[in-house]
Amino acid sequence: MAGKFNLTCDLSFQLAFIIPSLFVFLGGLFAIVAFRLARYAYGFSIEKIWMKKVKDKDVWWPHKRKQRSVYWIRVFSTQVEMMLSAQTSMGCVLVILVFLLNIGSLIIYFVNLAETEEFKISFPESILYVDTGFNAFFLLYFGLRFVAADDKLRFWLELNSLVDFFTIPPVFVSYYLKKNWLGLRFLRALRLLELPRILQFLRVTKNNYSIKLSKLFAVFISTWLTAAGFIHLVENNGDPWVQPANSQSLSYFKCMYLVMMTMSTVGYGDVVVQTMLGRTFVVFFIIGGLVLFANFIPEVVEIVESHKNYKSSYEVVSGKNYIVVCGNITLESVTTFLRDFLLQDKGNVCTEILFLGESLPSLELEAVFKCYSAYATFFYGSALNSEDLKRVGMGSANACLILADVHSPQPYTEDTSNIMRVLSIKNHHPNTRVILQIIQSRNKVYLPNIPNWDWRAGDSVICLAELKLGFVAQSCLVPGLSTLLTSLFIMKEDTETKRKYLKDKMLLEDKDYKVITFQLSNDFADMTFIEVCRLCFVKLNLVLLGIELKFGSQGESAILINPSAQIKLHRKTVGFFIAHSLAEVKRAQFYCKACHSDIQDPEEIKKCQCKSRLYSKPFSEKLKICRESHVSDGEPAKSRSLGVLPQSFVNGDFDGQGEENSRAILDSTGMFHWCDAVPLHKALLSCEDRAALNLQDHILVCVFGNATSPLIGLQDFVMPLRASNFIYHELKDIVFLGSLEYLQREWKLIQNFPKLWLFSGSALSCADLRAVNVQGCAACAILSSDTTASNNPSLVDTESILATLNIRSMQGKSSLAPRDAVFRARALGNQSQPCYKRIPITTELKSSPNAQFINRAPRGNSEIPELFTTGAPTGTIISDSFLNSLLSMTYYNHRILALLQTLVTSGTSPALGERLLEEGSGLGRSPDNAIPDASQVRCKLALLPLSKRLLTGVGQEDSFGDIYCRALDLFGILCFGLYRLMEEPNPYKNRFVIPRPASDLKMLSTDLLFCVVPFNIATTDDL
């Protein structure tokens, strides 16, 4: 073999190296295609002709023997494939070895170039034999890959196969001719495309930064070297058909320079191509090279800058507040969180937000971070990594907020992932406060097992399904309540829209109230809640909704909503007020009996310097109600839950209701009505069942789900409706209409609650709806499992929307009640007869904009604003989005979340949740001799009409203030909102919510009152 190379060779010499490569490639391609055609023809003849005519088993023996041989060939090819794959150690070694040998062969190519270009560099002859040995190994590896390939034709046309075709045969030709030719050996540079995969095998590249960067560099360098090699070949040999030759002497370095100038569009012109082949190649290469170069540089710069910015560490400054947000960091979740967080902060940014994301932000998300760069910073990392937790200063953070993906198709996986983040944070930084979002309430069972998790220290969990289903359940009892609570706790309305449509109306002012917590004056100590509540309303123009009562020296507390007269306030009691602003609420702390008792204007109540503000006796001459009792000192409460108040705070006399309720069976916690487990077949109704025919004034729940759908958690829906603060005859029958395969999966968790029924069917079927007497039900709820059947947000709620419209159409055909009937003189939330002109329907939607398909303004009525005609103001739509701001609200005031949970879930608390979710605990029956305790003596929500007793003595001039005081004095009922009919024309008799009406707002006879009713008053009584 000659040791000297010439850059220019005649055409016959070049063809001697190129023709064998073409022959191998085209010959093999023809053989593969011909074999496929022959196999197809043979199979066709066997299946269509031979198999039909020949029945002798002996004739089939050769065919069976052939099948057996094919089987062994298949086994052999599978073994070879496993050997070559990176899943085995031998495969990894082979892949890495082949890559290294390709790089070695490329280096030998550059060495030979150095000799031919007369750089006066000499190398030993043995280097040529080394290159031959490399190519012999490539040939063996090619054969193994060919045997292991499932699709031979596809393998034959792969890029790596093409490289082997035009680099391996010329090596063996060189032995025959005793001469060598550089030729197409530059194609070995294309093997650099395997570099990213090799680096991943060796664990050199582990994150998105390094993997993406390695791929970019591999594509760029391999393209650069290959293009330079081709130009070097054609320019030094010239066009084959041109005589004399139009070649020019270009070094490989100049060719690389030319390619770089071409890709970068600089084009100095000092080096140009002369041959027709070179110019044709450059014409096509400049298009692809320009795209490659234009994308390569910005992406590399972006990756490097992102890595530099997002992998940095946060510098903790003493005295500076900041929080860490991790979990589901997406464009939607970040924008929603920032909007809610800044709204809670009133625009005064005092807290910096650090987002810890496990993937790089998209361009849209980067734009959001840049817009909020003054107080929001993104860090790339994971809460499961201790080093990343140190980078964001988790130990010094005010709190860590963990976002959940509400629309996750696998809620259990989403919840457990977030719980693992909590575990990681608590293990490394046990004193950091954690506020966690989870989807399913049954996954809360894992939280008490986490070391250092303590809700008493501020750790909070927001269970989205529990709150959402609690809203739906309460809406079945109290229509419009979901809108009232969201306006007071969560949703912020458009003030400009209200001013546009409610100008010169008293309702404009009534829409700006919210729940605020603040400490009460010590002058209220030893007064009952009703006394304080009336004083705050009359003197301070405040509605007191509840209190946080502390006991003992340990600082334990209980949240009480409209507690009975047996409980009196202590010093430093925190109150929950419905008010406009914090300045108004401060009046309750500044109030002094000695200084402010004669002041009539609430705005004149300011902080006084009176030194006599010690324990003050209750001045209840005008505020005294019918019943008073003394509260003896008892054991301190051990948590801020209703179920663990000291027994000494509970009086066993319930005005006759205790005797009836004592016959009801409660669970072991005393919080819910209980019954023995009901077998599925006994709870299953059919069209022929007498129970189904007698259904009346029941709650119909339409459920969409199948055997594989994630569980909705119907237990969270049933528990508020089976709370023990309702007496047994107030409980409504609940009928679940849906797929039996899905309902039987949920039945295991709700079989111990009384008055539950199942019906196999669909809310999309009118026959099934008639079978469960939809026209006679008291309320209807439509729930859907978290299965996303479409990527279009407008189509994810298709079944729920169609079911809602289907039920409405059936109500319109009902003749059971006159069209203009509104409410009878009974409250929703009891077992009275149906009292609505239409059945209240509460629909759960995954996408809140889909409310437009359910609620529209009456045709031709342009005066009614959209603010009042959408589903939310009329209390018919429950969407996942309305709970998003709870996370920010909980960070600023954890008491607000506790109050909302108490209202929505009928008193479920963190301590009770731990008790219910203990392994093996479940819902058990209470002892027969158990007496009603504090868990049972708690208020209930109701929607009450204006009765004659509330209107006595004032007539049609009653204002909300008059009704408020009279209800409080006579019954101990706390009113905090109105449900009023919209103005005419209102053919559908739609209503809207007025949170905390003004004291002088004139009442209408059709108005309904949102009330907190004491346990000892049945809402079925004639108030």
XYZ file of N, CA and C in Angstrom, residues 723-913:
573
model
N -74.012 15.918 57.937
C -73.421 16.458 59.163
C -74.407 16.329 60.311
N -73.891 16.128 61.493
C -74.738 15.890 62.657
C -75.417 17.141 63.172
N -75.086 18.310 62.640
C -75.819 19.500 63.061
C -77.203 19.581 62.425
N -77.502 18.678 61.473
C -78.860 18.509 60.977
C -79.525 17.401 61.780
N -80.761 17.627 62.181
C -81.494 16.538 62.811
C -81.898 15.544 61.724
N -82.203 14.330 62.138
C -82.317 13.238 61.172
C -83.403 13.501 60.132
N -84.542 14.048 60.537
C -85.612 14.225 59.553
C -85.321 15.366 58.584
N -84.263 16.156 58.837
C -83.861 17.183 57.876
C -83.017 16.617 56.738
N -82.508 15.397 56.886
C -81.640 14.824 55.869
C -82.459 14.480 54.632
N -81.961 14.884 53.479
C -82.618 14.583 52.216
C -82.030 13.316 51.611
N -82.875 12.570 50.907
C -82.371 11.436 50.140
C -81.452 11.945 49.033
N -80.358 11.230 48.821
C -79.402 11.572 47.762
C -79.383 10.427 46.769
N -79.643 10.731 45.508
C -79.661 9.729 44.440
C -78.520 10.031 43.482
N -77.632 9.056 43.293
C -76.510 9.199 42.356
C -76.885 8.518 41.046
N -76.877 9.285 39.974
C -77.200 8.783 38.643
C -75.928 8.758 37.806
N -75.522 7.576 37.373
C -74.296 7.463 36.588
C -74.001 6.030 36.225
N -72.805 5.819 35.729
C -72.363 4.487 35.342
C -72.194 3.614 36.580
N -72.756 2.413 36.537
C -72.678 1.522 37.687
C -71.241 1.105 37.947
N -70.437 0.927 36.892
C -69.034 0.544 37.066
C -68.280 1.601 37.856
N -68.622 2.861 37.642
C -67.951 3.919 38.396
C -68.531 4.044 39.806
N -69.839 4.008 39.932
C -70.470 4.226 41.228
C -70.101 3.152 42.240
N -69.923 1.912 41.783
C -69.562 0.871 42.740
C -68.156 1.055 43.291
N -67.285 1.766 42.569
C -65.965 2.088 43.089
C -66.057 3.152 44.184
N -66.990 4.092 44.043
C -67.167 5.138 45.048
C -67.975 4.638 46.243
N -68.802 3.613 46.041
C -69.723 3.166 47.077
C -68.998 2.684 48.329
N -67.804 2.154 48.179
C -67.073 1.636 49.326
C -66.811 2.710 50.372
N -66.722 3.973 49.938
C -66.394 5.065 50.854
C -67.622 5.778 51.400
N -68.811 5.503 50.870
C -70.015 6.227 51.300
C -71.114 5.285 51.763
N -70.835 4.005 51.892
C -71.879 3.032 52.217
C -72.360 3.135 53.663
N -71.668 3.884 54.511
C -72.075 4.030 55.906
C -72.862 5.306 56.173
N -73.248 6.027 55.130
C -74.082 7.211 55.299
C -75.524 6.847 54.961
N -76.500 7.324 55.745
C -77.897 6.945 55.500
C -78.506 7.700 54.323
N -79.592 7.128 53.815
C -80.433 7.743 52.779
C -79.659 8.016 51.488
N -78.865 7.060 51.054
C -78.147 7.173 49.786
C -78.676 6.113 48.825
N -78.840 6.471 47.555
C -79.348 5.566 46.543
C -78.517 5.689 45.280
N -78.476 4.617 44.511
C -77.754 4.591 43.239
C -78.727 4.225 42.122
N -78.511 4.811 40.954
C -79.305 4.473 39.773
C -78.362 4.414 38.576
N -78.326 3.264 37.930
C -77.456 3.082 36.763
C -78.103 3.715 35.542
N -77.463 4.720 34.999
C -78.003 5.419 33.844
C -77.147 6.617 33.500
N -77.744 7.570 32.800
C -77.013 8.754 32.356
C -77.934 9.958 32.389
N -77.366 11.094 32.762
C -78.131 12.338 32.765
C -78.414 12.828 31.357
N -77.819 12.224 30.359
C -78.101 12.582 28.974
C -79.340 11.875 28.450
N -79.893 10.959 29.237
C -81.083 10.212 28.845
C -82.285 10.767 29.594
N -83.289 11.207 28.864
C -84.502 11.728 29.492
C -85.254 10.636 30.242
N -85.198 9.411 29.732
C -85.884 8.308 30.400
C -85.278 8.051 31.774
N -83.942 8.095 31.871
C -83.297 7.883 33.167
C -83.613 9.023 34.128
N -83.684 10.243 33.625
C -84.008 11.374 34.481
C -85.446 11.283 34.991
N -86.358 10.840 34.136
C -87.738 10.665 34.598
C -87.829 9.540 35.623
N -86.993 8.509 35.471
C -87.029 7.385 36.402
C -86.637 7.796 37.816
N -85.749 8.791 37.939
C -85.342 9.273 39.269
C -86.097 10.538 39.651
N -87.180 10.825 38.923
C -88.081 11.943 39.238
C -87.320 13.262 39.349
N -86.650 13.623 38.277
C -85.876 14.859 38.292
C -86.768 16.075 38.515
N -88.041 15.986 38.082
C -88.940 17.124 38.240
C -89.411 17.308 39.674
N -89.195 16.280 40.511
C -89.612 16.388 41.887
C -88.473 16.529 42.871
N -87.241 16.657 42.383
C -86.106 16.757 43.293
C -85.969 18.182 43.816
N -85.329 18.305 44.961
C -85.123 19.620 45.567
C -83.945 20.358 44.952
N -82.931 19.625 44.511
C -81.740 20.235 43.917
C -81.051 19.180 43.069
N -80.250 19.656 42.142
C -79.542 18.752 41.237
C -78.098 19.227 41.110
N -77.157 18.285 41.184
C -75.733 18.581 41.014
C -75.192 17.712 39.888
N -74.319 18.285 39.074
C -73.716 17.572 37.951
C -72.210 17.579 38.152
N -71.641 16.395 38.326
C -70.211 16.226 38.580
C -69.592 15.425 37.473
N -68.318 15.685 37.214
C -67.607 14.981 36.156
C -66.236 14.576 36.652
N -65.810 13.376 36.257
C -64.477 12.918 36.620
C -63.430 13.690 35.847
N -62.178 13.679 36.362
C -61.097 14.474 35.761
C -60.489 13.793 34.552
N -61.299 13.369 33.617
C -60.802 12.779 32.389
C -60.937 13.801 31.283
N -59.836 14.153 30.670
C -59.841 15.148 29.601
C -59.921 14.433 28.271
N -61.105 14.471 27.664
C -61.311 13.781 26.398
C -60.867 14.618 25.216
N -60.628 15.899 25.425
C -60.264 16.770 24.320
C -59.228 17.765 24.797
N -58.343 18.141 23.882
C -57.346 19.156 24.199
C -57.919 20.562 24.106
N -59.099 20.662 23.517
C -59.759 21.956 23.398
C -60.481 22.277 24.699
N -60.117 23.357 25.399
C -60.774 23.664 26.686
C -62.277 23.837 26.559
N -62.743 24.226 25.387
C -64.176 24.439 25.213
C -64.954 23.138 25.135
N -64.260 22.013 24.960
C -64.945 20.737 24.791
C -64.784 19.794 25.969
N -64.010 20.190 26.995
C -63.780 19.278 28.119
C -65.023 19.119 28.989
N -65.960 20.063 28.906
C -67.164 20.013 29.731
C -68.396 19.682 28.914
N -68.210 19.001 27.793
C -69.335 18.744 26.896
C -70.454 17.991 27.595
N -70.135 16.887 28.297
C -71.168 16.080 28.938
C -71.906 16.859 30.017
N -71.175 17.618 30.808
C -71.808 18.387 31.876
C -72.741 19.456 31.319
N -72.322 20.112 30.256
C -73.141 21.160 29.659
C -74.409 20.576 29.049
N -74.253 19.479 28.291
C -75.423 18.862 27.660
C -76.392 18.321 28.707
N -75.861 17.765 29.802
C -76.729 17.264 30.861
C -77.500 18.407 31.524
N -76.837 19.537 31.743
C -77.511 20.692 32.339
C -78.658 21.168 31.456
N -78.393 21.294 30.156
C -79.440 21.728 29.243
C -80.558 20.703 29.147
N -80.213 19.430 29.241
C -81.223 18.373 29.177
C -82.166 18.445 30.378
N -81.597 18.651 31.575
C -82.426 18.745 32.781
C -83.289 19.997 32.735
N -82.737 21.086 32.254
C -83.525 22.312 32.159
C -84.707 22.146 31.212
N -84.480 21.463 30.110
C -85.577 21.259 29.166
C -86.692 20.432 29.791
N -86.326 19.463 30.630
C -87.342 18.649 31.292
C -88.076 19.451 32.360
N -87.380 20.367 33.018
C -88.053 21.231 33.992
C -89.057 22.145 33.310
N -88.684 22.594 32.120
C -89.593 23.478 31.406
C -90.895 22.801 31.026
N -90.845 21.461 30.882
C -92.054 20.711 30.532
C -92.862 20.310 31.750
N -92.307 20.599 32.939
C -92.970 20.166 34.166
C -94.210 21.010 34.419
N -95.223 20.386 34.892
C -96.453 21.090 35.265
C -96.742 20.961 36.747
N -95.749 20.578 37.503
C -95.936 20.368 38.944
C -96.085 21.685 39.688
N -95.532 22.756 39.143
C -95.587 24.041 39.826
C -95.840 25.124 38.818
N -96.505 26.206 39.196
C -96.723 27.312 38.264
C -95.405 27.952 37.876
N -95.419 28.553 36.704
C -94.164 29.092 36.172
C -93.613 30.226 37.013
N -94.520 31.024 37.659
C -94.039 32.171 38.423
C -93.874 31.859 39.900
N -93.961 30.578 40.276
C -93.746 30.231 41.685
C -92.297 30.434 42.043
N -92.048 30.950 43.208
C -90.664 31.191 43.596
C -90.291 30.263 44.730
N -90.345 30.678 45.937
C -90.052 29.838 47.091
C -91.292 29.777 47.972
N -91.541 28.621 48.497
C -92.545 28.541 49.540
C -91.898 28.961 50.859
N -92.722 29.035 51.877
C -92.213 29.542 53.162
C -91.456 28.470 53.913
N -90.438 27.960 53.280
C -89.554 26.997 53.923
C -88.140 27.273 53.441
N -87.177 26.865 54.195
C -85.781 27.065 53.823
C -85.282 25.879 53.055
N -84.393 26.141 52.118
C -83.679 25.035 51.491
C -82.607 24.585 52.462
N -82.510 23.322 52.658
C -81.631 22.805 53.675
C -82.449 22.026 54.679
N -83.718 21.789 54.370
C -84.562 20.984 55.231
C -85.359 20.015 54.384
N -86.299 19.326 55.033
C -87.086 18.327 54.336
C -88.476 18.840 53.993
N -88.600 20.117 53.698
C -89.886 20.651 53.294
C -90.199 20.254 51.871
N -91.401 20.527 51.434
C -91.806 20.175 50.083
C -91.088 21.059 49.076
N -90.997 20.628 47.802
C -90.322 21.441 46.791
C -90.953 22.815 46.694
N -90.116 23.818 46.638
C -90.645 25.178 46.728
C -90.008 26.096 45.699
N -89.657 25.590 44.532
C -89.004 26.411 43.535
C -89.784 26.343 42.230
N -89.774 27.408 41.526
C -90.349 27.378 40.187
C -89.428 26.587 39.248
N -88.139 26.525 39.570
C -87.190 25.682 38.844
C -86.291 24.987 39.839
N -85.815 23.823 39.462
C -84.909 23.086 40.341
C -83.531 23.718 40.268
N -82.927 24.053 41.395
C -81.558 24.606 41.361
C -80.575 23.558 40.832
N -79.849 23.902 39.798
C -78.860 22.996 39.207
C -77.475 23.590 39.440
N -76.610 22.803 40.045
C -75.219 23.209 40.254
C -74.332 22.343 39.378
N -73.627 22.961 38.446
C -72.826 22.243 37.471
C -71.349 22.490 37.722
N -70.594 21.414 37.779
C -69.144 21.520 37.911
C -68.518 21.595 36.525
N -67.723 22.613 36.284
C -67.040 22.792 35.011
C -65.534 22.769 35.230
N -64.824 22.146 34.298
C -63.367 22.141 34.352
C -62.785 23.448 33.844
N -63.473 24.061 32.903
C -63.009 25.321 32.323
C -64.083 26.369 32.566
N -63.776 27.404 33.348
C -64.778 28.397 33.727
C -65.364 29.174 32.546
N -64.613 29.454 31.452
C -65.254 30.155 30.330
C -66.400 29.387 29.703
N -66.501 28.089 29.947
C -67.599 27.310 29.373
C -68.941 27.634 30.004
N -68.941 28.493 31.016
C -70.215 28.918 31.597
C -71.079 29.652 30.579
N -70.467 30.193 29.544
C -71.214 30.903 28.521
C -72.190 29.989 27.793
N -71.914 28.679 27.775
C -72.799 27.754 27.076
C -74.019 27.386 27.916
N -73.985 27.706 29.205
C -75.080 27.316 30.096
C -75.975 28.498 30.419
N -75.391 29.646 30.710
C -76.161 30.798 31.156
C -76.060 31.920 30.145
N -77.204 32.365 29.700
C -77.297 33.502 28.800
C -78.366 34.457 29.314
N -78.188 35.733 28.972
C -79.213 36.702 29.354
C -80.475 36.415 28.578
N -81.663 36.707 29.123
C -82.905 36.517 28.396
C -82.889 37.263 27.075
N -83.475 36.635 26.084
C -83.429 37.195 24.736
C -84.097 38.569 24.701
N -83.409 39.490 24.085
C -83.945 40.831 23.935
C -83.736 41.731 25.125
N -83.116 41.234 26.169
C -82.906 42.045 27.374
C -81.451 42.474 27.418
N -81.175 43.674 27.008
C -79.808 44.192 27.000
C -79.494 45.004 28.241
N -80.483 45.166 29.120
C -80.249 45.973 30.307
C -79.604 45.177 31.432
N -79.793 43.855 31.421
C -79.238 43.045 32.497
C -77.772 42.806 32.216
N -76.877 43.202 33.083
C -75.449 43.060 32.831
C -75.016 41.609 32.853
N -73.939 41.344 32.150
C -73.387 39.993 32.131
C -72.907 39.581 33.520
N -72.600 40.579 34.343
C -72.176 40.286 35.712
C -73.201 39.445 36.439
N -74.502 39.621 36.108
C -75.567 38.936 36.829
C -76.105 37.731 36.077
N -75.825 37.586 34.808
C -76.431 36.512 34.038
C -75.511 35.321 33.853
N -74.257 35.437 34.213
C -73.381 34.280 34.142
C -73.678 33.323 35.276
N -73.088 32.135 35.183
C -73.424 31.102 36.149
C -72.995 31.437 37.561
N -71.861 32.121 37.710
C -71.372 32.341 39.069
C -72.302 33.208 39.904
N -72.764 34.361 39.410
C -73.648 35.164 40.252
C -74.974 34.477 40.566
N -75.481 33.628 39.731
C -76.736 32.946 40.023
C -76.510 31.645 40.758
N -75.261 31.314 41.053
C -74.981 30.174 41.901
C -75.154 28.840 41.233
N -74.947 28.722 39.915
C -75.169 27.463 39.216
C -73.896 26.847 38.676
N -72.771 27.536 38.764
C -71.518 27.055 38.179
C -70.464 26.943 39.270
N -69.800 25.792 39.318
C -68.648 25.602 40.200
C -67.477 25.204 39.318
N -66.416 26.002 39.327
C -65.256 25.741 38.483
C -64.016 25.599 39.346
N -63.039 24.866 38.791
C -61.788 24.669 39.520
C -61.032 25.979 39.738
N -61.211 26.921 38.823
C -60.390 28.137 38.853
C -60.684 29.018 40.053
N -61.898 28.901 40.643
C -62.241 29.837 41.716
C -61.505 29.529 43.011
N -60.842 28.375 43.103
C -60.109 28.032 44.319
C -58.629 28.387 44.237
N -58.197 28.932 43.106
C -56.765 29.189 42.928
C -56.223 30.205 43.921
N -57.015 31.219 44.232
C -56.506 32.282 45.099
C -56.454 31.879 46.561
N -56.955 30.672 46.907
C -56.887 30.242 48.299
C -55.454 30.115 48.783
N -54.537 29.782 47.880
C -53.149 29.594 48.284
C -52.559 30.901 48.795
N -52.755 31.969 48.048
C -52.244 33.273 48.478
C -52.960 33.754 49.725
N -54.260 33.529 49.782
C -55.038 33.966 50.942
C -54.580 33.246 52.213
N -54.264 31.953 52.087
C -53.817 31.182 53.244
C -52.464 31.667 53.737
N -51.588 32.060 52.814
C -50.275 32.561 53.236
C -50.424 33.815 54.095
N -51.294 34.713 53.697
C -51.457 35.957 54.448
C -52.270 35.766 55.724
N -53.234 34.823 55.705
C -54.082 34.637 56.888
C -54.621 33.219 56.875
N -54.012 32.343 57.648
C -54.431 30.946 57.655
C -55.789 30.767 58.321
N -56.234 31.741 59.111
C -57.535 31.632 59.759
C -58.669 31.692 58.745
N -58.466 32.419 57.649
C -59.510 32.530 56.629
C -59.790 31.167 56.012
N -58.738 30.413 55.722
C -58.926 29.069 55.169
C -59.657 28.173 56.159
N -59.287 28.259 57.435
C -59.956 27.438 58.446
C -61.430 27.782 58.550
N -61.762 29.072 58.471
C -63.162 29.485 58.521
C -63.922 28.977 57.306
N -63.327 29.102 56.122
C -63.995 28.634 54.905
C -64.216 27.131 54.949
N -63.226 26.376 55.412
C -63.391 24.933 55.532
C -64.499 24.589 56.507
N -64.600 25.349 57.595
C -65.651 25.097 58.572
C -67.027 25.341 57.971
N -67.174 26.407 57.191
C -68.457 26.707 56.567
C -68.840 25.689 55.503
N -67.873 25.354 54.655
C -68.177 24.515 53.494
C -68.324 23.055 53.871
N -67.464 22.577 54.765
C -67.476 21.152 55.108
C -68.248 20.859 56.377
N -68.996 21.832 56.886
C -69.812 21.679 58.096
C -68.972 21.332 59.312
N -67.792 21.892 59.393
C -67.018 21.780 60.622
C -65.838 20.861 60.586
N -65.484 20.313 59.435
C -64.303 19.451 59.371
C -63.055 20.287 59.635
N -62.178 19.786 60.487
C -60.974 20.519 60.877
C -59.751 19.652 60.635
N -58.558 20.225 60.718
C -57.354 19.403 60.550
C -57.262 18.259 61.540
N -57.625 18.527 62.794
C -57.549 17.457 63.788
C -58.538 16.347 63.467
N -59.750 16.733 63.066
C -60.737 15.719 62.710
C -60.308 14.970 61.465
N -59.703 15.696 60.512
C -59.226 15.019 59.312
C -58.198 13.961 59.634
